[in-house]
Each structure stands twice: as structure tokens, then as C-alpha cells.
PDB file of C-alpha atoms in Angstrom:
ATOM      1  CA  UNK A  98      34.884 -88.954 -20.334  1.00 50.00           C
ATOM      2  CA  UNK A  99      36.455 -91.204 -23.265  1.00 50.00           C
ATOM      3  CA  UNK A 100      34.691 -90.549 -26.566  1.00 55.00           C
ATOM      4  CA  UNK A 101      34.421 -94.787 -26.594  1.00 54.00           C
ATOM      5  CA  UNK A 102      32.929 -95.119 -23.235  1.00 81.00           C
ATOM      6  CA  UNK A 103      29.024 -97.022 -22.853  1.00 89.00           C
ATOM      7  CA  UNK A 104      26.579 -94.355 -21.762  1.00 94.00           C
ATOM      8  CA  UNK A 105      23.205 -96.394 -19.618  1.00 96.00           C
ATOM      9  CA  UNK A 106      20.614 -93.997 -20.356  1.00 97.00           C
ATOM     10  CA  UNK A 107      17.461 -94.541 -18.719  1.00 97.00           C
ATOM     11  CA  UNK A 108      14.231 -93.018 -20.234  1.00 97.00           C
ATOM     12  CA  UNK A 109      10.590 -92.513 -18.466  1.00 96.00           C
ATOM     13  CA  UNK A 110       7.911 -92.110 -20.950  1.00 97.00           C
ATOM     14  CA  UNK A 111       4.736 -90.884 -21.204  1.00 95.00           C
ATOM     15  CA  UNK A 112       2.587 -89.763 -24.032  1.00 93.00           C
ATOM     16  CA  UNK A 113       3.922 -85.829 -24.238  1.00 95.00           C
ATOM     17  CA  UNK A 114       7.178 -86.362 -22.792  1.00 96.00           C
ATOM     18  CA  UNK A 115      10.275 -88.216 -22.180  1.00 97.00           C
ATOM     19  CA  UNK A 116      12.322 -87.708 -19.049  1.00 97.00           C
ATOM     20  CA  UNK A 117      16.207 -88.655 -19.410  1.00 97.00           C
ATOM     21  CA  UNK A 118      19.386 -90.025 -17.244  1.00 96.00           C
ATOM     22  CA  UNK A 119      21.998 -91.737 -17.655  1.00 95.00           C
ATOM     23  CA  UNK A 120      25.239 -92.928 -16.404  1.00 94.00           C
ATOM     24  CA  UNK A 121      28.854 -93.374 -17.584  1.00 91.00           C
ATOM     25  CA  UNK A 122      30.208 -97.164 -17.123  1.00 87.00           C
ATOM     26  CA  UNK A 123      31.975 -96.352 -14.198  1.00 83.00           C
ATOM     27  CA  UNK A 124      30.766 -97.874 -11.058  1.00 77.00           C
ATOM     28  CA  UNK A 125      31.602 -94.752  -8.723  1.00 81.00           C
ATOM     29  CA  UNK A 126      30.380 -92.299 -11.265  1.00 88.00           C
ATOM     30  CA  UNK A 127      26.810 -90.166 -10.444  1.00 92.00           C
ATOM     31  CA  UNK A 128      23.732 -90.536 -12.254  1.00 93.00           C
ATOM     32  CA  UNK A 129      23.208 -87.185 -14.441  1.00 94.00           C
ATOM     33  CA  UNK A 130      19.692 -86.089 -14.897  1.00 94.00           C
ATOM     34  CA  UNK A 131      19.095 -84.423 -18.441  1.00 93.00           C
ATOM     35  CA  UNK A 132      15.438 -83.416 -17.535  1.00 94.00           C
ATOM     36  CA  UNK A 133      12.356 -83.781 -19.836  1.00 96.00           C
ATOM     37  CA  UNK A 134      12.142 -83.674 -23.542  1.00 96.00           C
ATOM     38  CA  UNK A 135       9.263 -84.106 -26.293  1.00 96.00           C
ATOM     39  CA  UNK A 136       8.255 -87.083 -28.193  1.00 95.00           C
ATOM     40  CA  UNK A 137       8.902 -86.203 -31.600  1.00 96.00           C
ATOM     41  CA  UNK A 138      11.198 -87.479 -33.727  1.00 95.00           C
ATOM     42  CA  UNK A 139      13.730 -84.472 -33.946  1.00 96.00           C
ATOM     43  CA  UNK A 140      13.279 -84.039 -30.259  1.00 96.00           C
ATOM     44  CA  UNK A 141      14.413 -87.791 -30.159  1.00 97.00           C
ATOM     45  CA  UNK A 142      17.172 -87.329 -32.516  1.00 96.00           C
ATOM     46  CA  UNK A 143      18.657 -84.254 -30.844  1.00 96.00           C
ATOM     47  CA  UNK A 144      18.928 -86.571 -27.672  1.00 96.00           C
ATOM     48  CA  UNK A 145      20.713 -89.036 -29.628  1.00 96.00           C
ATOM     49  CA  UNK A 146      23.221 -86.803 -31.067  1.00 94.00           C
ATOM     50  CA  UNK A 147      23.749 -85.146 -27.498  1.00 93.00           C
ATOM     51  CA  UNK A 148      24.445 -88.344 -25.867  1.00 94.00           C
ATOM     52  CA  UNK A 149      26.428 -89.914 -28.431  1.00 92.00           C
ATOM     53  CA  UNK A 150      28.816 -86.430 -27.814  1.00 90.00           C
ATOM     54  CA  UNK A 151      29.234 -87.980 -24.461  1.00 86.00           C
ATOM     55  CA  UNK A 152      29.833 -91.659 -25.309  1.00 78.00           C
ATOM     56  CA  UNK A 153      29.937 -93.225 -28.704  1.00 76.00           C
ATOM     57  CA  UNK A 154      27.960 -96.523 -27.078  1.00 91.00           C
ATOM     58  CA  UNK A 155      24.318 -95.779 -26.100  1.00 95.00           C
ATOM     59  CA  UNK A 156      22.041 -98.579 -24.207  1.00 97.00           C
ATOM     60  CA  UNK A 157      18.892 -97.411 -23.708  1.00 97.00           C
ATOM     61  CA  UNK A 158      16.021 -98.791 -21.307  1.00 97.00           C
ATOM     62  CA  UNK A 159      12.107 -97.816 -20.565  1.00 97.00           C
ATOM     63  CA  UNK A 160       9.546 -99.397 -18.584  1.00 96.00           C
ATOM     64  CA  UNK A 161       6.563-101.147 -20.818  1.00 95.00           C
ATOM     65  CA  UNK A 162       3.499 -99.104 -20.845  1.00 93.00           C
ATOM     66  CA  UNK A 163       0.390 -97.931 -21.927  1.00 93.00           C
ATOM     67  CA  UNK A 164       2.733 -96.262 -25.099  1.00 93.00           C
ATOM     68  CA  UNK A 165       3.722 -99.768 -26.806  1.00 93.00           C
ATOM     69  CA  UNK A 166       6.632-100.310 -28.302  1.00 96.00           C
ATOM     70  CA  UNK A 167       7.266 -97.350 -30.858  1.00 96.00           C
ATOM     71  CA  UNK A 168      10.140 -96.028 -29.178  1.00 97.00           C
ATOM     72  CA  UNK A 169      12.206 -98.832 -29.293  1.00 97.00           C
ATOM     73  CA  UNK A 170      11.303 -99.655 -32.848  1.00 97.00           C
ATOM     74  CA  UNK A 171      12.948 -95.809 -33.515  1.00 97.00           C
ATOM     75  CA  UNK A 172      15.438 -96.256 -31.429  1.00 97.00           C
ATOM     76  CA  UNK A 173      16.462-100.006 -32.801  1.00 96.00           C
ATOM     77  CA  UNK A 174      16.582 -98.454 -36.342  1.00 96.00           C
ATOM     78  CA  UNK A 175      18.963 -96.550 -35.705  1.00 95.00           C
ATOM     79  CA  UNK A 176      21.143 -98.917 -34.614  1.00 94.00           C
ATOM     80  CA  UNK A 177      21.147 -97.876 -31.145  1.00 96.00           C
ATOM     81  CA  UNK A 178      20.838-100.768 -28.217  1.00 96.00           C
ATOM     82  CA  UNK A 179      17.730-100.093 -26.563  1.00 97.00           C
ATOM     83  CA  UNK A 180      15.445-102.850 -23.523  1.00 97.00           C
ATOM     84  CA  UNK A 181      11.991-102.685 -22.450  1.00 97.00           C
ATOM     85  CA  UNK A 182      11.767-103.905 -19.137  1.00 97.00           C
ATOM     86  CA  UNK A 183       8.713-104.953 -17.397  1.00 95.00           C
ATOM     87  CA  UNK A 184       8.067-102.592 -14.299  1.00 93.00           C
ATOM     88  CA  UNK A 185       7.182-105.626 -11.855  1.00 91.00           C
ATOM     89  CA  UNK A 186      10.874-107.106 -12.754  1.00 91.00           C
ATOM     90  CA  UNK A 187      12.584-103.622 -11.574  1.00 92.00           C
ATOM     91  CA  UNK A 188      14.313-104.099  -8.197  1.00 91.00           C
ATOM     92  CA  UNK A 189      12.825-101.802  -5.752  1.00 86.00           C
ATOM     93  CA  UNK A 190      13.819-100.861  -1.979  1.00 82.00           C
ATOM     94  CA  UNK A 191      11.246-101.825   0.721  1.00 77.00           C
ATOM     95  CA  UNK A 192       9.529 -99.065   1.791  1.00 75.00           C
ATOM     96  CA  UNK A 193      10.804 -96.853  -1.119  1.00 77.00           C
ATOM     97  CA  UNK A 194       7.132 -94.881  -2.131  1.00 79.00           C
ATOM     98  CA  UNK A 195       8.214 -92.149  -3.683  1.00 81.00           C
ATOM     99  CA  UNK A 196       7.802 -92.453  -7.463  1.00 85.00           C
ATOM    100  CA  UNK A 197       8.554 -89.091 -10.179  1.00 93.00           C
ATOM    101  CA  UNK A 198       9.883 -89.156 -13.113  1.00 94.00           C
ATOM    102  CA  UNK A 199      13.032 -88.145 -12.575  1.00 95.00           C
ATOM    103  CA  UNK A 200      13.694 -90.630  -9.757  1.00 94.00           C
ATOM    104  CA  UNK A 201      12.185 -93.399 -12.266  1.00 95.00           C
ATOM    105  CA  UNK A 202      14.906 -92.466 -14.920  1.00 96.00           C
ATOM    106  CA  UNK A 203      17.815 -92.192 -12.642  1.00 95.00           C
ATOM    107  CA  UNK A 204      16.681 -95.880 -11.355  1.00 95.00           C
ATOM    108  CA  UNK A 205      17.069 -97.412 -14.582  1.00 96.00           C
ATOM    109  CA  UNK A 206      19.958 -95.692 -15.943  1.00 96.00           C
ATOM    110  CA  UNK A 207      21.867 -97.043 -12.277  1.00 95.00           C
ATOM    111  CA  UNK A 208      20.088-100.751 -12.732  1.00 95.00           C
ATOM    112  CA  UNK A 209      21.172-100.810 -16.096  1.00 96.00           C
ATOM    113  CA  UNK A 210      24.720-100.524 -15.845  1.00 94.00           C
ATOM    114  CA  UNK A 211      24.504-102.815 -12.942  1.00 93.00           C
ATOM    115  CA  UNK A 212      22.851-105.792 -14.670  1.00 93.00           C
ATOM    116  CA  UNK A 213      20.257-105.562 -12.394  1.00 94.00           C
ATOM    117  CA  UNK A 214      17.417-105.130 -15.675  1.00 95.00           C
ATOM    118  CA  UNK A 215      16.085-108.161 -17.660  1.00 93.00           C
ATOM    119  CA  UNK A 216      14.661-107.254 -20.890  1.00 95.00           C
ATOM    120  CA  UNK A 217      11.030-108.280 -22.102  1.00 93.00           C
ATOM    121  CA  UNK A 218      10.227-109.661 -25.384  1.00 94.00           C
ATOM    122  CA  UNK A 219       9.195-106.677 -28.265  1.00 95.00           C
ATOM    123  CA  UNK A 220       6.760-108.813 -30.801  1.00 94.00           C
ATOM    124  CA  UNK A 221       7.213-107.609 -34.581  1.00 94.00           C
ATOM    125  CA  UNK A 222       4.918-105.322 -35.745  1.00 95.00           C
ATOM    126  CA  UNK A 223       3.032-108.075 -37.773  1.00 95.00           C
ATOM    127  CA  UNK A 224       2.924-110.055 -34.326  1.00 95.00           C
ATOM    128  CA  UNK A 225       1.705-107.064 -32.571  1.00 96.00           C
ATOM    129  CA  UNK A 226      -1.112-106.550 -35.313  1.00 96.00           C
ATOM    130  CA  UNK A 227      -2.673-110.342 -35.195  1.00 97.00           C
ATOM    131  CA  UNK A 228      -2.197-110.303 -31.297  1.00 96.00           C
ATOM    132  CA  UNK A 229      -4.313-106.146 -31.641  1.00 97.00           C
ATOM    133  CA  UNK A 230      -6.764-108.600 -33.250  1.00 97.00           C
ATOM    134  CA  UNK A 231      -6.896-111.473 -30.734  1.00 97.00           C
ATOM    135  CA  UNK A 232      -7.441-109.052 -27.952  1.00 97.00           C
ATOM    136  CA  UNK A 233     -10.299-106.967 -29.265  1.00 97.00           C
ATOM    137  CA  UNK A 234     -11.772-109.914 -29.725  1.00 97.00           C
ATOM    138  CA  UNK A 235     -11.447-111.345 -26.219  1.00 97.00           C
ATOM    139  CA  UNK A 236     -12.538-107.865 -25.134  1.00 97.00           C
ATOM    140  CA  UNK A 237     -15.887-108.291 -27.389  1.00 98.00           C
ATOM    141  CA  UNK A 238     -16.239-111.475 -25.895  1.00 97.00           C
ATOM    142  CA  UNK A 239     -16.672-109.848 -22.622  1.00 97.00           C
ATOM    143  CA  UNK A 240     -18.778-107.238 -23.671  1.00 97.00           C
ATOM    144  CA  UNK A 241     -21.062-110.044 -25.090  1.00 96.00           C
ATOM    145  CA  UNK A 242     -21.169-111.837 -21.964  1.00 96.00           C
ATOM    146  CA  UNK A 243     -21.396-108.837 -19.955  1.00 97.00           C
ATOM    147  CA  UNK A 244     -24.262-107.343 -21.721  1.00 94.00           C
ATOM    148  CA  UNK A 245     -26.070-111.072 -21.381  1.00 93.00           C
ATOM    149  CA  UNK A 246     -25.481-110.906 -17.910  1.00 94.00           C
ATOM    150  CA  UNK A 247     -27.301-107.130 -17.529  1.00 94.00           C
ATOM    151  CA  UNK A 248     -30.570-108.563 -19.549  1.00 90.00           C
ATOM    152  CA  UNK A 249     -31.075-111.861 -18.030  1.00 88.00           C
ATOM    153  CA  UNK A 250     -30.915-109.615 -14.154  1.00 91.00           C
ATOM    154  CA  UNK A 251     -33.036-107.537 -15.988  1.00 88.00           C
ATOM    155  CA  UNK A 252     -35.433-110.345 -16.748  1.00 85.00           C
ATOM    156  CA  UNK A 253     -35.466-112.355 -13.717  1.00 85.00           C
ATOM    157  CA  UNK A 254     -36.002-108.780 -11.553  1.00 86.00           C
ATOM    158  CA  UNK A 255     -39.357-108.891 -14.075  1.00 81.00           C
ATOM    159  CA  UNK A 256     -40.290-112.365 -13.518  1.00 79.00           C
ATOM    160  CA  UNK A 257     -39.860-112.652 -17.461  1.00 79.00           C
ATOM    161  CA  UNK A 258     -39.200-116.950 -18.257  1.00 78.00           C
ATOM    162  CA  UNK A 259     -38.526-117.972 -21.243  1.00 76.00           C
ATOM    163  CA  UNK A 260     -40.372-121.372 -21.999  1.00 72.00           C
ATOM    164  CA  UNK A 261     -37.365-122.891 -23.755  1.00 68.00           C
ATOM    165  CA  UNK A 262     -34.265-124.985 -22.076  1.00 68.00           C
ATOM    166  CA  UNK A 263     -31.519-122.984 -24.400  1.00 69.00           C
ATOM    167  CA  UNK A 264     -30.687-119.390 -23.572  1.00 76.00           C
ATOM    168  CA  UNK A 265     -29.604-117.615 -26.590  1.00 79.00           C
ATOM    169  CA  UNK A 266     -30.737-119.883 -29.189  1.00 76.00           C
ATOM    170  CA  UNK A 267     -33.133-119.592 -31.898  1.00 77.00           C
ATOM    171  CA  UNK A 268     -36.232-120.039 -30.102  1.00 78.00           C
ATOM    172  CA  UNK A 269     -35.005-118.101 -27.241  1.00 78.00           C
ATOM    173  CA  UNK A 270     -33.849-115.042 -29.462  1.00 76.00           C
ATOM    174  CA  UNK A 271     -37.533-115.371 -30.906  1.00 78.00           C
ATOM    175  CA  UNK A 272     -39.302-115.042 -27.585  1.00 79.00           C
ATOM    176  CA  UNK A 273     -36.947-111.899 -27.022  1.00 80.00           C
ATOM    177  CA  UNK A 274     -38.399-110.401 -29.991  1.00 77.00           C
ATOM    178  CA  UNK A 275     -41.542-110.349 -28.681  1.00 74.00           C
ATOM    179  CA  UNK A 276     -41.225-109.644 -25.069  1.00 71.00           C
ATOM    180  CA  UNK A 277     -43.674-107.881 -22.914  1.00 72.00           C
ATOM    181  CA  UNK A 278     -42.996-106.096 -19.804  1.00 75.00           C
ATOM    182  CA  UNK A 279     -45.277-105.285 -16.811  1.00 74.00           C
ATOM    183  CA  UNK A 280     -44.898-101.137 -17.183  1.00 79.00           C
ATOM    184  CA  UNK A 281     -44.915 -98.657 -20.135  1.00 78.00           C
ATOM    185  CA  UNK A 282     -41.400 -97.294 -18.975  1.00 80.00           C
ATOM    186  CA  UNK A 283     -39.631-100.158 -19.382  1.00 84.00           C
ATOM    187  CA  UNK A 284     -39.886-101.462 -22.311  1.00 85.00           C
ATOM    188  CA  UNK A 285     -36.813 -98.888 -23.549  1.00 87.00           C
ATOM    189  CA  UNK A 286     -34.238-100.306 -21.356  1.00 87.00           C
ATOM    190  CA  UNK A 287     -35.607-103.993 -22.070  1.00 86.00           C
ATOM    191  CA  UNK A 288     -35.069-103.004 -26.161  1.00 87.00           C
ATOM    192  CA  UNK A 289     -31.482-101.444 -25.702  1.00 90.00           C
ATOM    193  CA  UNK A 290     -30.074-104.269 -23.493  1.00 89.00           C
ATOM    194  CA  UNK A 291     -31.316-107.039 -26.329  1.00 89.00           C
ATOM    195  CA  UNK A 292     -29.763-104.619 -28.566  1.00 91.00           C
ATOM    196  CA  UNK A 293     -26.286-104.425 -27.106  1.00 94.00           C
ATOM    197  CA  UNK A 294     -26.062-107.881 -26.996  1.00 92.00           C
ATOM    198  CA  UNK A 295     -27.234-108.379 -30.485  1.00 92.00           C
ATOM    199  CA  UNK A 296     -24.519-105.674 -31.462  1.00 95.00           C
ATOM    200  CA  UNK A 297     -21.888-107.142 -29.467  1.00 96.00           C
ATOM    201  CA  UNK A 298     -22.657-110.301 -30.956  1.00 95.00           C
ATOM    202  CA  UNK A 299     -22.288-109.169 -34.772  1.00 96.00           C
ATOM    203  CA  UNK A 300     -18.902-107.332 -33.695  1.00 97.00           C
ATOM    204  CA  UNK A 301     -17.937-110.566 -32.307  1.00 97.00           C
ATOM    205  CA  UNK A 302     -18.397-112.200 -35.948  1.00 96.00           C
ATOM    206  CA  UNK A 303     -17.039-109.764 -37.613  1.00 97.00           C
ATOM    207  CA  UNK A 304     -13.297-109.731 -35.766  1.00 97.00           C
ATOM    208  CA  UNK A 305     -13.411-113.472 -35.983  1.00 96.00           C
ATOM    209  CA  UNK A 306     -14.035-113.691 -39.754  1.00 96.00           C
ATOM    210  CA  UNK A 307     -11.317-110.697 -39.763  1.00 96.00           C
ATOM    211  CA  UNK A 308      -8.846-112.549 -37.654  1.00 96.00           C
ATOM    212  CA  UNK A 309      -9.559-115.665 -40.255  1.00 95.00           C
ATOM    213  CA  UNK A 310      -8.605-113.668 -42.814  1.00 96.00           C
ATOM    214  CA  UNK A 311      -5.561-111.937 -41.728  1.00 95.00           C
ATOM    215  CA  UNK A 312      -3.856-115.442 -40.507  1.00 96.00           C
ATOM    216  CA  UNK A 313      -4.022-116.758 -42.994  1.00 95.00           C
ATOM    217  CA  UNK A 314      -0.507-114.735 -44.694  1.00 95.00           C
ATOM    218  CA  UNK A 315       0.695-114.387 -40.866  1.00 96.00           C
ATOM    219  CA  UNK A 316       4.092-115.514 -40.772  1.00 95.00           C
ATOM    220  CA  UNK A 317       3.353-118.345 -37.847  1.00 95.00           C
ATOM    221  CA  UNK A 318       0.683-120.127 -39.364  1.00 96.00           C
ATOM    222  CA  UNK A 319       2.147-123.225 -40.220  1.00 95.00           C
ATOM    223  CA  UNK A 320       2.444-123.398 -36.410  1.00 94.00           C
ATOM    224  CA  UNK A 321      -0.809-122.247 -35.896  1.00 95.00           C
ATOM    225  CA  UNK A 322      -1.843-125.145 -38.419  1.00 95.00           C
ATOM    226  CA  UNK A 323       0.417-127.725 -36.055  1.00 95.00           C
ATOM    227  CA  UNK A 324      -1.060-126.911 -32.689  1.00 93.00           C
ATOM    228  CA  UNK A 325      -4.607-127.170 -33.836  1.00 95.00           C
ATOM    229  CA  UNK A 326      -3.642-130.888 -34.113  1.00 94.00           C
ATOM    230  CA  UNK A 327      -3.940-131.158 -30.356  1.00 92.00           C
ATOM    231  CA  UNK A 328      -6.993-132.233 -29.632  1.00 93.00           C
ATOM    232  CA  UNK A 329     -10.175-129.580 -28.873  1.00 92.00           C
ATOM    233  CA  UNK A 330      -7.395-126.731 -30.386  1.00 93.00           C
ATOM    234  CA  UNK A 331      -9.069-125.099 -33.119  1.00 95.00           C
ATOM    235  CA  UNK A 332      -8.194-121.566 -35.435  1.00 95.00           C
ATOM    236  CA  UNK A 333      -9.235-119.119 -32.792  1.00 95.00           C
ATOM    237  CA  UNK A 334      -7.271-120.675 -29.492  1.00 95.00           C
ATOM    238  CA  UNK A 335      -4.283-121.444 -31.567  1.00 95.00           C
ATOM    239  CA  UNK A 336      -4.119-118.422 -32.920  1.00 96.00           C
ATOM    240  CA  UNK A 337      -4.686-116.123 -29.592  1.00 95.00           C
ATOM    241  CA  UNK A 338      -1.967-118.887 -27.650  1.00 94.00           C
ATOM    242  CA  UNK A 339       0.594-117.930 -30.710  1.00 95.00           C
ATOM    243  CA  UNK A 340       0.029-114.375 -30.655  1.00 95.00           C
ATOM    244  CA  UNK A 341       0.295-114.282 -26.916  1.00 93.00           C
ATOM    245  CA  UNK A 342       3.434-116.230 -26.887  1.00 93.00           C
ATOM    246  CA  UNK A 343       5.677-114.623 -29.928  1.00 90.00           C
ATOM    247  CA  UNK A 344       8.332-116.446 -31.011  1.00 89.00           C
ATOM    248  CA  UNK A 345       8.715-119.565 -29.066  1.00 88.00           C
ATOM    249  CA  UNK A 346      12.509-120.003 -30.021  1.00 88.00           C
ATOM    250  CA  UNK A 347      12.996-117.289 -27.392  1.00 89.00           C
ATOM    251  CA  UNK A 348      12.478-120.247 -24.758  1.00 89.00           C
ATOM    252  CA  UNK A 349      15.566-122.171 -24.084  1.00 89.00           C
ATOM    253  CA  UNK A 350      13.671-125.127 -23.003  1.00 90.00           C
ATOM    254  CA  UNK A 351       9.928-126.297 -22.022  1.00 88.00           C
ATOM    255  CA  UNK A 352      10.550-125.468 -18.389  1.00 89.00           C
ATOM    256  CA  UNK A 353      11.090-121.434 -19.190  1.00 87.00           C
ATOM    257  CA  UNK A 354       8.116-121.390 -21.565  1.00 88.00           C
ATOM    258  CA  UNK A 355       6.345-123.366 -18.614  1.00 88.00           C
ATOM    259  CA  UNK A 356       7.140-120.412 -16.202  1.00 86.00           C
ATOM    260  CA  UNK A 357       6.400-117.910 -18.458  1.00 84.00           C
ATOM    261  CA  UNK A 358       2.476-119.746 -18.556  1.00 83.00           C
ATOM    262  CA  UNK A 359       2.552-119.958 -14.834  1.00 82.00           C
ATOM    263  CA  UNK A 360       2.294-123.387 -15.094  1.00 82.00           C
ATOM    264  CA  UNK A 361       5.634-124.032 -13.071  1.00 80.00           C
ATOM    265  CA  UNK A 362       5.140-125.103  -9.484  1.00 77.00           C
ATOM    266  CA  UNK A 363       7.011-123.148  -6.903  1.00 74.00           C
ATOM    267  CA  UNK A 364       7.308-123.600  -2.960  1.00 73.00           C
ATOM    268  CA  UNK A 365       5.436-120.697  -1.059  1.00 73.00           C
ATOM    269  CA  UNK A 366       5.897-122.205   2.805  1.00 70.00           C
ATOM    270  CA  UNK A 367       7.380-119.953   5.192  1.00 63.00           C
ATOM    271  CA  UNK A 368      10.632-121.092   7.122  1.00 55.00           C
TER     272      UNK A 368
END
């Protein structure tokens, strides 16, 4: 093998371990499984200087996954080329089931070097922390509305109105306070579901007065401050539609960042 050659090395992680093959750019040549190895850093760098003995150029490629991005932030610093690819954008066979981790690596280390593999974008790790943010509190969010949803069946199974038109307003958070149900056993599960949602509710404040605070020195906010000119756009939606998006210069045009949205139609009749 020459020393200059490109090695495609494809790489199935998990949280314990990293399975490894890869493939010389040849377009006969076998893919060559290297089996499993750990996630620690000298683990890591012992693959690196092992396939760097085999080819000088390394490309690297993983699927995105419940493990983030922390691999190719190690990898990138060392100067070595490495993608994240989504797993719903990796070609697949029809019919083709069978899915270990060896057969994963040995996919991506062949669709690599074929150009078959489109990366996905990696967010900074400022980005990433604003968009950690934004997404704990759209999971809050749903654990407020969730737990509103388990007290109000819990009501109307009790025949419990409340006299006022506004749920979850003053008055109605009053009457709460001083609800009375029919039986001695319930008024424990009646107490923890106002609870949760009071809870919920405070954890709800206090990620938006942190995610407030921590824009304000994020990189994008001057864009953050432009789209909440658009009308009904305010802090909270701009912020969650920047943090979603990254770095819009990564669209080439409004149709791509259109597509990306869904927001592109496309033709689903059958010939």
C-alpha cells in the first residue's frame, strides 16, 4: 500500500466502544475489518497512529447518534478529516435487515470512498449549548402541558368545575388551592398533579430567564435581534429557529434552506 494513499475508515459508535473498517482508495480493493476498540482518548489515538501506518490520509465517517458530536470534535483537532452522516441519508439495499456493528462499519468505510455519503452539519459547541437550552425548554413545555392535561381528566372524571372562563389563571389557580374532592383517598393524587404542574411551570421560567441570559453574548444574536423584526417573532422563537438552523451561510440559496424546513413541495403521484 503507498505510504500517501487515502485510507476511508468507517467507525460505529456506541457509548463503550468503537467498531472500525476501512478501505484503501482503490475501487477493487476489500474492506478490512479492524474489530472493536474503547472510547478513550489513548484508545483513539492508538487507532490513529495505526491507520496513519497504513495511509498518511485518513477520512473518517460515523452515523449521528445518541453520543453527539465529541468524536468528531477529537478527531477534527487533530487535523484529521472526519463526516457525520445522518443514518436515514445512508444508501441501503432493499430487503437488507441484517444490522451489527461490524457490517455497519464496513458499509460506511465502502460508501465513503464511493461518494455515496453526504455529510450533516456539526453546530459549534457554543451553538450546541444555546440549542441544549432551547430544547429542555421545549421539553418542559411538554411536561407542563402534559401534566395540565392529567389534572383537568382528573377533574372532569370528579365532576370538579371551576366557575371561571380562564383555565390557569389567577382565579382559576385560586379555586385549585382550595379544591375539595368527593373521597378521603383522593385528595393525594389531586395535590401532586397541581403540584407537578406548578413545578413544571417554575422550571419553565427558570430556562427561559436562563436562555435570556445566555443569548445575550451568543455569537448570532444580532440575527436573532433581525428576525424578531418579522412580525409575531419574539426572543424565544427566534432564538429556538436560530439554534435549530446553525449557520445559515451553509445554504446556498433559499430553496435548500426551504428543503431543509420541509417547506419545499415535491410530487408524490405514482406513474
Amino acid at each position: 500500500m503507498a505510504q500517501g494513499s487515502t485510507l476511508f475508515v468507517g467507525l460505529a459508535v456506541h457509548k463503550e466502544s468503537i467498531t472500525v473498517a476501512y478501505v484503501i482508495d482503490e475501487r477493487e480493493a476489500e474492506v478490512i475489518s479492524l474489530g472493536t476498540i474503547g472510547t478513550r482518548q489513548c484508545d483513539l489515538d492508538k487507532l490513529i497512529r495505526q491507520l496513519q501506518a497504513k495511509g498518511k490520509k485518513l477520512h473518517l465517517v460515523y452515523e449521528a447518534g445518541p453520543c453527539g458530536y465529541w468524536l468528531y470534535r477529537y478527531l477534527t483537532k487533530k487535523q484529521l478529516l472526519c463526516w457525520v452522516v445522518a443514518p436515514s441519508s445512508i444508501p441501503k439495499k432493499a430487503g437488507d435487515r441484517v444490522k451489527t456493528d461490524r457490517r455497519d462499519a464496513v458499509q460506511l468505510a465502502r460508501l465513503l470512498r464511493s461518494g455515496d455519503l453526504t455529510p450533516v452539519y456539526v453546530p459549534a459547541v457554543d451553538d450546541e449549548a444555546i440549542r441544549d437550552v432551547v430544547r429542555a425548554r421545549e421539553d418542559t413545555l411538554k411536561d407542563v402541558q402534559a401534566a395540565k392535561a392529567r389534572l383537568t381528566a382528573f377533574l372532569l372524571r370528579q365532576d370538579l368545575r371551576s366557575e371561571g372562563r380562564a383555565n390557569w389563571g389567577p382565579a382559576h389557580l385560586r379555586w385549585l388551592a382550595k379544591g375539595v374532592c368527593p373521597t378521603p383517598a383522593q385528595p393525594i393524587v389531586f395535590q401532586e398533579y397541581v403540584r407537578a404542574v406548578s413545578e413544571h411551570t417554575e422550571r419553565l421560567q427558570r430556562l427561559e430567564v436562563e436562555l435570556q441570559t445566555q443569548v445575550k453574548s451568543w455569537r448570532w444574536m444580532p440575527v436573532v435581534e433581525a428576525i424578531q423584526a418579522l412580525r409575531g417573532v419574539q426572543l424565544i422563537a427566534a432564538v429556538t429557529l436560530i439554534a435549530e438552523l446553525g449557520e445559515l451561510t451553509r445554504f446556498d440559496n433559499p430553496r435548500q434552506l426551504m428543503s431543509y424546513l420541509g417547506l419545499t413541495p415535491t410530487e408524490g403521484s405514482l406513474a
